[in-house]
Amino acid sequence: MAELLSTKIHETLPEKYVRPETQRPLFSEVITGTKIPIIDLKSPVDQIISQIGHASQSYGFFQVVNHGIPDELLLKVMAIAIEFFRLPAEEKEKLYTDDPTKKVRLSTSFNVARETVHNWRDYLRMHCYPLEKFMPEWPSKPDLFKEVISTYCKEVRQLGMKLLGAISLSLGLEEDYIKEALGEQEQHMAVNFYPQCPEPELTYGLPAHTDPNALTILLQDPEVAGLHVLKDGKWIAVDPLPGALVINIGDQLQALSNGRYKSVWHRAVVNSSKERLSVASFLCPSNSALVSPAKKLTEITPPVYRDYTYDEYYKKFWSRNLDQEHCLELFKS
């Protein structure tokens, strides 16, 4: 069993976390103060659809405000998540596993068994849909954990379905096209904890990667920055916007849109003065869903990707290192 970072304070960076010189974050080259697409979900519907289309094509991600999830709930989620990582080590050990097939698992880095260099992150990953099936296995401590997180999961799913409808319309498809194509969607959550790091310039919280699922809804730490996205070959810092949620287009939407929408490359960096927390919710196709570019979108441009099941894709994704070439490259037609 690898040791969780959150069980002690680290004065120096252990060797197994140090990236080779060519793979370090280079903070001096990161662009800050960029205007990131922010979409107000109380705007007129046509405006929302057009803004989502533009952001998905040019960035692969956007932020949403007035999304309908109460600020108070977002704060409760962050508070209960930090409380979880502050539980005594013996409490957390009960949930620890390196097996990526487990439906509830507390682990560290990304894929400890396969990596040569580790990432400065602990995480709790859970399946969230249907709730009644998975909730019994969730952590029972802190006391309000199940109640707060399950309430948030329901809200996030509702928001995710609404966004998938808008994304469908922005591609010129029927509103429920994507929802139907993805089948009975699974929902997973990763609660990420990035402790203070003695030498943040030598490592990552998570290296550059795209998300293997369809849509990711990220609740950022409202006070500590750490998310970078790749745009036109340059890394851009996405500063937290309190009350906003960050929406990432995942690999499956890139495939369904026949490459028109981009699954965004992103990474998490760490810092020496503050710990950082984020809560990522992933909407995933059902395992048996057959993913392929929408026929309407292949009438002008030939299909970029072959048909495949999400099960096939997900297995391939987890069998690799996180920062290898884009997994979708392996599914080109």
CSV table of C-alpha atoms in Angstrom, one decimal:
chain,number,residue,atom,x,y,z
A,1,MET,CA,0.0,0.0,0.0
A,2,ALA,CA,1.3,3.4,-1.0
A,3,GLU,CA,1.2,6.0,1.8
A,4,LEU,CA,-1.4,8.8,1.7
A,5,LEU,CA,0.1,12.3,1.5
A,6,SER,CA,-2.6,13.7,3.7
A,7,THR,CA,-1.4,11.7,6.8
A,8,LYS,CA,1.6,13.9,7.5
A,9,ILE,CA,3.4,17.2,6.8
A,10,HIS,CA,6.2,16.9,4.2
A,11,GLU,CA,9.4,19.0,4.7
A,12,THR,CA,11.0,17.8,1.5
A,13,LEU,CA,9.8,16.4,-1.8
A,14,PRO,CA,10.4,12.6,-1.9
A,15,GLU,CA,12.4,11.5,-5.0
A,16,LYS,CA,9.5,9.5,-6.5
A,17,TYR,CA,7.5,12.7,-7.1
A,18,VAL,CA,10.3,14.6,-8.9
A,19,ARG,CA,9.5,15.0,-12.7
A,20,PRO,CA,12.3,14.8,-15.2
A,21,GLU,CA,13.5,18.3,-16.1
A,22,THR,CA,11.6,18.4,-19.5
A,23,GLN,CA,8.3,17.5,-17.8
A,24,ARG,CA,8.0,20.2,-15.2
A,25,PRO,CA,5.3,22.8,-14.9
A,26,LEU,CA,7.4,25.9,-15.8
A,27,PHE,CA,5.3,28.4,-13.9
A,28,SER,CA,7.0,31.4,-15.6
A,29,GLU,CA,5.4,30.4,-19.0
A,30,VAL,CA,1.8,30.0,-17.7
A,31,ILE,CA,-0.5,32.8,-18.9
A,32,THR,CA,-2.5,34.5,-16.1
A,33,GLY,CA,-5.4,36.9,-16.2
A,34,THR,CA,-7.0,35.5,-19.4
A,35,LYS,CA,-10.7,36.0,-20.0
A,36,ILE,CA,-12.1,32.5,-19.6
A,37,PRO,CA,-15.6,31.8,-21.2
A,38,ILE,CA,-18.2,32.4,-18.5
A,39,ILE,CA,-21.8,31.4,-19.4
A,40,ASP,CA,-24.7,32.8,-17.4
A,41,LEU,CA,-27.4,30.0,-17.4
A,42,LYS,CA,-30.1,32.7,-16.8
A,43,SER,CA,-29.4,34.3,-20.2
A,44,PRO,CA,-31.7,33.8,-23.2
A,45,VAL,CA,-31.6,30.1,-24.4
A,46,ASP,CA,-30.3,31.0,-27.9
A,47,GLN,CA,-27.4,33.0,-26.4
A,48,ILE,CA,-26.5,30.1,-24.0
A,49,ILE,CA,-26.5,27.6,-26.9
A,50,SER,CA,-24.3,29.8,-29.1
A,51,GLN,CA,-21.9,30.6,-26.3
A,52,ILE,CA,-21.6,26.9,-25.4
A,53,GLY,CA,-20.9,26.0,-29.0
A,54,HIS,CA,-18.2,28.6,-29.3
A,55,ALA,CA,-16.5,27.7,-26.0
A,56,SER,CA,-16.6,23.9,-26.7
A,57,GLN,CA,-15.0,24.4,-30.1
A,58,SER,CA,-12.3,27.0,-29.2
A,59,TYR,CA,-11.5,26.0,-25.6
A,60,GLY,CA,-13.1,22.6,-24.8
A,61,PHE,CA,-14.3,24.1,-21.5
A,62,PHE,CA,-16.2,26.9,-19.9
A,63,GLN,CA,-17.5,28.1,-16.6
A,64,VAL,CA,-21.1,28.4,-15.6
A,65,VAL,CA,-22.8,30.8,-13.2
A,66,ASN,CA,-26.5,31.0,-12.1
A,67,HIS,CA,-26.5,27.2,-12.6
A,68,GLY,CA,-29.1,26.6,-10.0
A,69,ILE,CA,-27.0,24.8,-7.4
A,70,PRO,CA,-27.1,26.9,-4.2
A,71,ASP,CA,-23.8,28.5,-3.0
A,72,GLU,CA,-24.5,27.2,0.5
A,73,LEU,CA,-24.5,23.6,-0.8
A,74,LEU,CA,-21.2,24.2,-2.7
A,75,LEU,CA,-19.6,25.5,0.5
A,76,LYS,CA,-20.9,22.5,2.5
A,77,VAL,CA,-19.4,20.1,-0.1
A,78,MET,CA,-16.0,21.7,0.2
A,79,ALA,CA,-16.2,21.8,4.0
A,80,ILE,CA,-17.2,18.1,4.3
A,81,ALA,CA,-14.5,17.1,1.8
A,82,ILE,CA,-11.7,18.8,3.7
A,83,GLU,CA,-13.1,17.2,6.9
A,84,PHE,CA,-12.8,13.8,5.3
A,85,PHE,CA,-9.1,14.2,4.4
A,86,ARG,CA,-8.5,15.4,8.0
A,87,LEU,CA,-9.8,12.1,9.5
A,88,PRO,CA,-7.3,10.0,11.4
A,89,ALA,CA,-5.0,7.8,9.3
A,90,GLU,CA,-6.6,4.6,10.6
A,91,GLU,CA,-10.1,5.8,9.5
A,92,LYS,CA,-8.8,6.5,6.0
A,93,GLU,CA,-6.9,3.3,5.8
A,94,LYS,CA,-10.2,1.3,5.8
A,95,LEU,CA,-11.1,2.8,2.4
A,96,TYR,CA,-7.6,2.7,0.8
A,97,THR,CA,-7.1,0.6,-2.4
A,98,ASP,CA,-4.9,0.7,-5.5
A,99,ASP,CA,-7.5,-1.3,-7.5
A,100,PRO,CA,-9.1,1.1,-10.1
A,101,THR,CA,-12.1,-1.2,-10.5
A,102,LYS,CA,-13.4,-0.6,-7.0
A,103,LYS,CA,-16.6,1.5,-6.9
A,104,VAL,CA,-15.4,3.4,-3.8
A,105,ARG,CA,-11.7,4.0,-3.3
A,106,LEU,CA,-9.3,6.2,-1.5
A,107,SER,CA,-5.9,6.3,-3.1
A,108,THR,CA,-3.0,8.5,-3.9
A,109,SER,CA,-1.4,9.9,-7.1
A,110,PHE,CA,-3.3,8.5,-10.2
A,111,ASN,CA,-2.4,4.8,-10.9
A,112,VAL,CA,0.2,3.9,-8.3
A,113,ALA,CA,0.8,0.4,-9.6
A,114,ARG,CA,1.8,1.6,-13.1
A,115,GLU,CA,3.5,4.9,-12.6
A,116,THR,CA,7.2,5.7,-12.6
A,117,VAL,CA,6.7,9.2,-11.1
A,118,HIS,CA,3.9,9.9,-8.6
A,119,ASN,CA,1.6,12.9,-8.4
A,120,TRP,CA,1.1,15.1,-5.4
A,121,ARG,CA,-2.5,14.2,-4.8
A,122,ASP,CA,-4.7,12.0,-2.6
A,123,TYR,CA,-8.2,11.3,-3.9
A,124,LEU,CA,-11.5,9.7,-3.0
A,125,ARG,CA,-13.3,8.3,-6.0
A,126,MET,CA,-16.9,7.1,-5.8
A,127,HIS,CA,-19.7,5.9,-8.1
A,128,CYS,CA,-22.8,8.0,-7.6
A,129,TYR,CA,-25.6,6.7,-9.8
A,130,PRO,CA,-27.9,5.2,-8.9
A,131,LEU,CA,-27.4,6.6,-5.4
A,132,GLU,CA,-29.3,3.9,-3.6
A,133,LYS,CA,-26.9,1.3,-5.1
A,134,PHE,CA,-23.6,3.0,-4.2
A,135,MET,CA,-24.3,5.2,-1.2
A,136,PRO,CA,-24.2,2.4,1.4
A,137,GLU,CA,-20.5,1.8,0.4
A,138,TRP,CA,-19.5,5.5,0.8
A,139,PRO,CA,-17.5,6.7,3.8
A,140,SER,CA,-19.7,6.9,7.0
A,141,LYS,CA,-17.4,9.5,8.5
A,142,PRO,CA,-17.6,12.5,8.7
A,143,ASP,CA,-21.2,12.2,9.9
A,144,LEU,CA,-22.9,14.3,7.3
A,145,PHE,CA,-20.8,13.1,4.4
A,146,LYS,CA,-23.4,10.9,2.7
A,147,GLU,CA,-26.2,13.5,3.2
A,148,VAL,CA,-24.2,16.5,1.8
A,149,ILE,CA,-22.5,14.6,-1.1
A,150,SER,CA,-25.7,12.8,-2.2
A,151,THR,CA,-27.6,16.1,-2.3
A,152,TYR,CA,-24.9,17.6,-4.4
A,153,CYS,CA,-24.8,14.5,-6.7
A,154,LYS,CA,-28.5,14.9,-7.6
A,155,GLU,CA,-28.1,18.6,-8.3
A,156,VAL,CA,-25.0,18.0,-10.5
A,157,ARG,CA,-26.7,15.3,-12.5
A,158,GLN,CA,-29.6,17.6,-13.2
A,159,LEU,CA,-27.3,20.4,-14.3
A,160,GLY,CA,-25.2,17.9,-16.4
A,161,MET,CA,-28.3,16.7,-18.3
A,162,LYS,CA,-29.4,20.3,-19.0
A,163,LEU,CA,-25.9,21.1,-20.4
A,164,LEU,CA,-25.8,17.9,-22.6
A,165,GLY,CA,-29.1,19.1,-24.1
A,166,ALA,CA,-27.6,22.5,-24.8
A,167,ILE,CA,-24.4,20.9,-26.3
A,168,SER,CA,-26.6,18.7,-28.6
A,169,LEU,CA,-28.5,21.8,-29.8
A,170,SER,CA,-25.3,23.7,-30.3
A,171,LEU,CA,-24.1,20.9,-32.7
A,172,GLY,CA,-27.4,21.2,-34.7
A,173,LEU,CA,-28.7,17.9,-33.2
A,174,GLU,CA,-31.9,17.1,-31.4
A,175,GLU,CA,-31.8,18.2,-27.8
A,176,ASP,CA,-31.9,14.7,-26.4
A,177,TYR,CA,-29.5,13.2,-29.1
A,178,ILE,CA,-26.4,13.0,-26.8
A,179,LYS,CA,-28.4,11.8,-23.7
A,180,GLU,CA,-29.9,9.0,-25.8
A,181,ALA,CA,-26.6,8.1,-27.5
A,182,LEU,CA,-24.8,7.8,-24.1
A,183,GLY,CA,-27.4,5.4,-22.6
A,184,GLU,CA,-28.2,5.3,-18.9
A,185,GLN,CA,-25.3,7.4,-17.9
A,186,GLU,CA,-23.1,6.5,-15.0
A,187,GLN,CA,-21.9,9.3,-12.6
A,188,HIS,CA,-18.6,9.2,-10.8
A,189,MET,CA,-17.0,11.7,-8.4
A,190,ALA,CA,-13.3,12.4,-7.5
A,191,VAL,CA,-12.7,14.4,-4.4
A,192,ASN,CA,-9.1,15.6,-4.9
A,193,PHE,CA,-6.8,16.8,-2.1
A,194,TYR,CA,-3.5,18.5,-3.0
A,195,PRO,CA,-1.5,19.1,0.2
A,196,GLN,CA,1.1,21.9,0.6
A,197,CYS,CA,4.1,20.8,-1.4
A,198,PRO,CA,7.7,21.7,-0.5
A,199,GLU,CA,8.8,22.0,-4.1
A,200,PRO,CA,5.8,22.6,-6.4
A,201,GLU,CA,7.9,23.5,-9.4
A,202,LEU,CA,9.2,19.9,-9.6
A,203,THR,CA,5.9,18.0,-9.6
A,204,TYR,CA,2.2,18.0,-10.4
A,205,GLY,CA,-1.1,17.4,-8.6
A,206,LEU,CA,-2.1,15.8,-11.9
A,207,PRO,CA,-0.1,16.0,-15.1
A,208,ALA,CA,-1.7,17.1,-18.5
A,209,HIS,CA,-4.6,14.8,-19.4
A,210,THR,CA,-8.0,14.8,-21.0
A,211,ASP,CA,-11.0,13.3,-19.3
A,212,PRO,CA,-12.1,9.9,-20.7
A,213,ASN,CA,-15.8,10.5,-19.9
A,214,ALA,CA,-18.5,12.7,-21.7
A,215,LEU,CA,-18.8,15.8,-19.4
A,216,THR,CA,-17.0,16.9,-16.3
A,217,ILE,CA,-18.4,19.4,-13.8
A,218,LEU,CA,-15.7,20.7,-11.5
A,219,LEU,CA,-16.1,22.5,-8.2
A,220,GLN,CA,-12.9,24.4,-7.6
A,221,ASP,CA,-11.4,25.5,-4.3
A,222,PRO,CA,-12.8,29.0,-4.1
A,223,GLU,CA,-9.6,30.4,-2.6
A,224,VAL,CA,-6.7,28.5,-4.0
A,225,ALA,CA,-5.8,28.4,-7.8
A,226,GLY,CA,-4.2,25.3,-9.4
A,227,LEU,CA,-6.1,24.5,-12.6
A,228,HIS,CA,-4.4,25.0,-15.9
A,229,VAL,CA,-5.9,24.4,-19.4
A,230,LEU,CA,-4.1,24.2,-22.7
A,231,LYS,CA,-5.1,26.7,-25.4
A,232,ASP,CA,-3.2,27.1,-28.7
A,233,GLY,CA,-0.1,25.4,-27.2
A,234,LYS,CA,0.0,27.6,-24.1
A,235,TRP,CA,-1.0,26.8,-20.5
A,236,ILE,CA,-3.6,29.2,-19.1
A,237,ALA,CA,-4.3,29.5,-15.3
A,238,VAL,CA,-8.0,29.2,-14.5
A,239,ASP,CA,-8.5,31.3,-11.4
A,240,PRO,CA,-11.3,30.3,-9.1
A,241,LEU,CA,-14.6,32.2,-9.5
A,242,PRO,CA,-16.6,31.8,-6.3
A,243,GLY,CA,-20.0,30.1,-7.0
A,244,ALA,CA,-19.0,29.1,-10.6
A,245,LEU,CA,-18.6,25.6,-11.8
A,246,VAL,CA,-16.0,24.6,-14.5
A,247,ILE,CA,-17.3,22.4,-17.3
A,248,ASN,CA,-14.9,20.2,-19.3
A,249,ILE,CA,-15.7,18.6,-22.6
A,250,GLY,CA,-14.5,15.0,-22.3
A,251,ASP,CA,-13.2,12.5,-24.9
A,252,GLN,CA,-16.7,11.0,-25.6
A,253,LEU,CA,-18.1,14.4,-26.6
A,254,GLN,CA,-15.1,14.9,-28.9
A,255,ALA,CA,-15.9,11.6,-30.6
A,256,LEU,CA,-19.7,12.2,-30.8
A,257,SER,CA,-19.1,15.7,-32.3
A,258,ASN,CA,-16.8,14.1,-34.9
A,259,GLY,CA,-13.9,16.1,-33.5
A,260,ARG,CA,-15.6,19.5,-33.7
A,261,TYR,CA,-15.6,20.0,-30.0
A,262,LYS,CA,-12.3,19.5,-28.2
A,263,SER,CA,-11.7,17.4,-25.1
A,264,VAL,CA,-9.6,19.9,-23.1
A,265,TRP,CA,-6.1,19.1,-22.0
A,266,HIS,CA,-5.8,20.3,-18.4
A,267,ARG,CA,-3.5,19.8,-15.4
A,268,ALA,CA,-3.4,20.5,-11.7
A,269,VAL,CA,-0.4,22.2,-10.1
A,270,VAL,CA,0.4,22.5,-6.4
A,271,ASN,CA,1.8,25.2,-4.2
A,272,SER,CA,4.0,25.5,-1.1
A,273,SER,CA,1.8,27.8,1.0
A,274,LYS,CA,-1.7,26.3,0.9
A,275,GLU,CA,-3.5,22.9,0.5
A,276,ARG,CA,-6.1,22.8,-2.3
A,277,LEU,CA,-9.3,20.8,-2.8
A,278,SER,CA,-11.4,20.2,-5.9
A,279,VAL,CA,-14.5,18.0,-6.5
A,280,ALA,CA,-14.9,16.6,-10.0
A,281,SER,CA,-18.2,15.0,-11.1
A,282,PHE,CA,-18.0,12.9,-14.2
A,283,LEU,CA,-21.0,11.9,-16.5
A,284,CYS,CA,-20.0,8.8,-18.3
A,285,PRO,CA,-21.7,6.8,-21.0
A,286,SER,CA,-23.2,3.4,-19.9
A,287,ASN,CA,-20.5,0.7,-20.4
A,288,SER,CA,-22.5,-0.9,-23.3
A,289,ALA,CA,-23.1,2.4,-25.1
A,290,LEU,CA,-21.8,2.4,-28.7
A,291,VAL,CA,-20.0,5.6,-29.2
A,292,SER,CA,-19.6,7.0,-32.7
A,293,PRO,CA,-19.7,10.4,-34.4
A,294,ALA,CA,-23.3,11.6,-34.9
A,295,LYS,CA,-24.4,10.6,-38.4
A,296,LYS,CA,-25.7,14.1,-39.2
A,297,LEU,CA,-22.1,15.4,-38.5
A,298,THR,CA,-20.5,12.9,-40.9
A,299,GLU,CA,-22.5,14.0,-43.9
A,300,ILE,CA,-20.0,16.7,-44.8
A,301,THR,CA,-16.9,15.5,-42.9
A,302,PRO,CA,-16.1,11.8,-42.9
A,303,PRO,CA,-16.1,10.0,-39.5
A,304,VAL,CA,-12.9,10.8,-37.6
A,305,TYR,CA,-13.4,8.0,-35.1
A,306,ARG,CA,-14.5,4.4,-35.4
A,307,ASP,CA,-17.4,3.0,-33.4
A,308,TYR,CA,-16.5,1.5,-30.0
A,309,THR,CA,-18.1,0.7,-26.7
A,310,TYR,CA,-17.4,2.9,-23.7
A,311,ASP,CA,-16.3,-0.2,-21.8
A,312,GLU,CA,-13.5,-0.7,-24.4
A,313,TYR,CA,-12.4,2.9,-24.2
A,314,TYR,CA,-12.4,3.1,-20.4
A,315,LYS,CA,-10.3,-0.1,-20.1
A,316,LYS,CA,-7.8,1.3,-22.5
A,317,PHE,CA,-7.6,4.6,-20.7
A,318,TRP,CA,-6.9,3.0,-17.3
A,319,SER,CA,-4.3,0.7,-18.8
A,320,ARG,CA,-2.0,3.6,-19.8
A,321,ASN,CA,-0.2,6.4,-18.0
A,322,LEU,CA,-2.2,9.5,-17.6
A,323,ASP,CA,0.0,11.8,-19.7
A,324,GLN,CA,0.6,9.5,-22.7
A,325,GLU,CA,-0.8,10.5,-26.1
A,326,HIS,CA,-4.5,11.3,-26.3
A,327,CYS,CA,-6.4,8.0,-25.8
A,328,LEU,CA,-8.8,8.9,-28.6
A,329,GLU,CA,-5.9,8.7,-31.1
A,330,LEU,CA,-6.2,4.9,-30.7
A,331,PHE,CA,-9.8,5.0,-31.9
A,332,LYS,CA,-9.4,6.9,-35.2
A,333,SER,CA,-11.2,5.4,-38.1
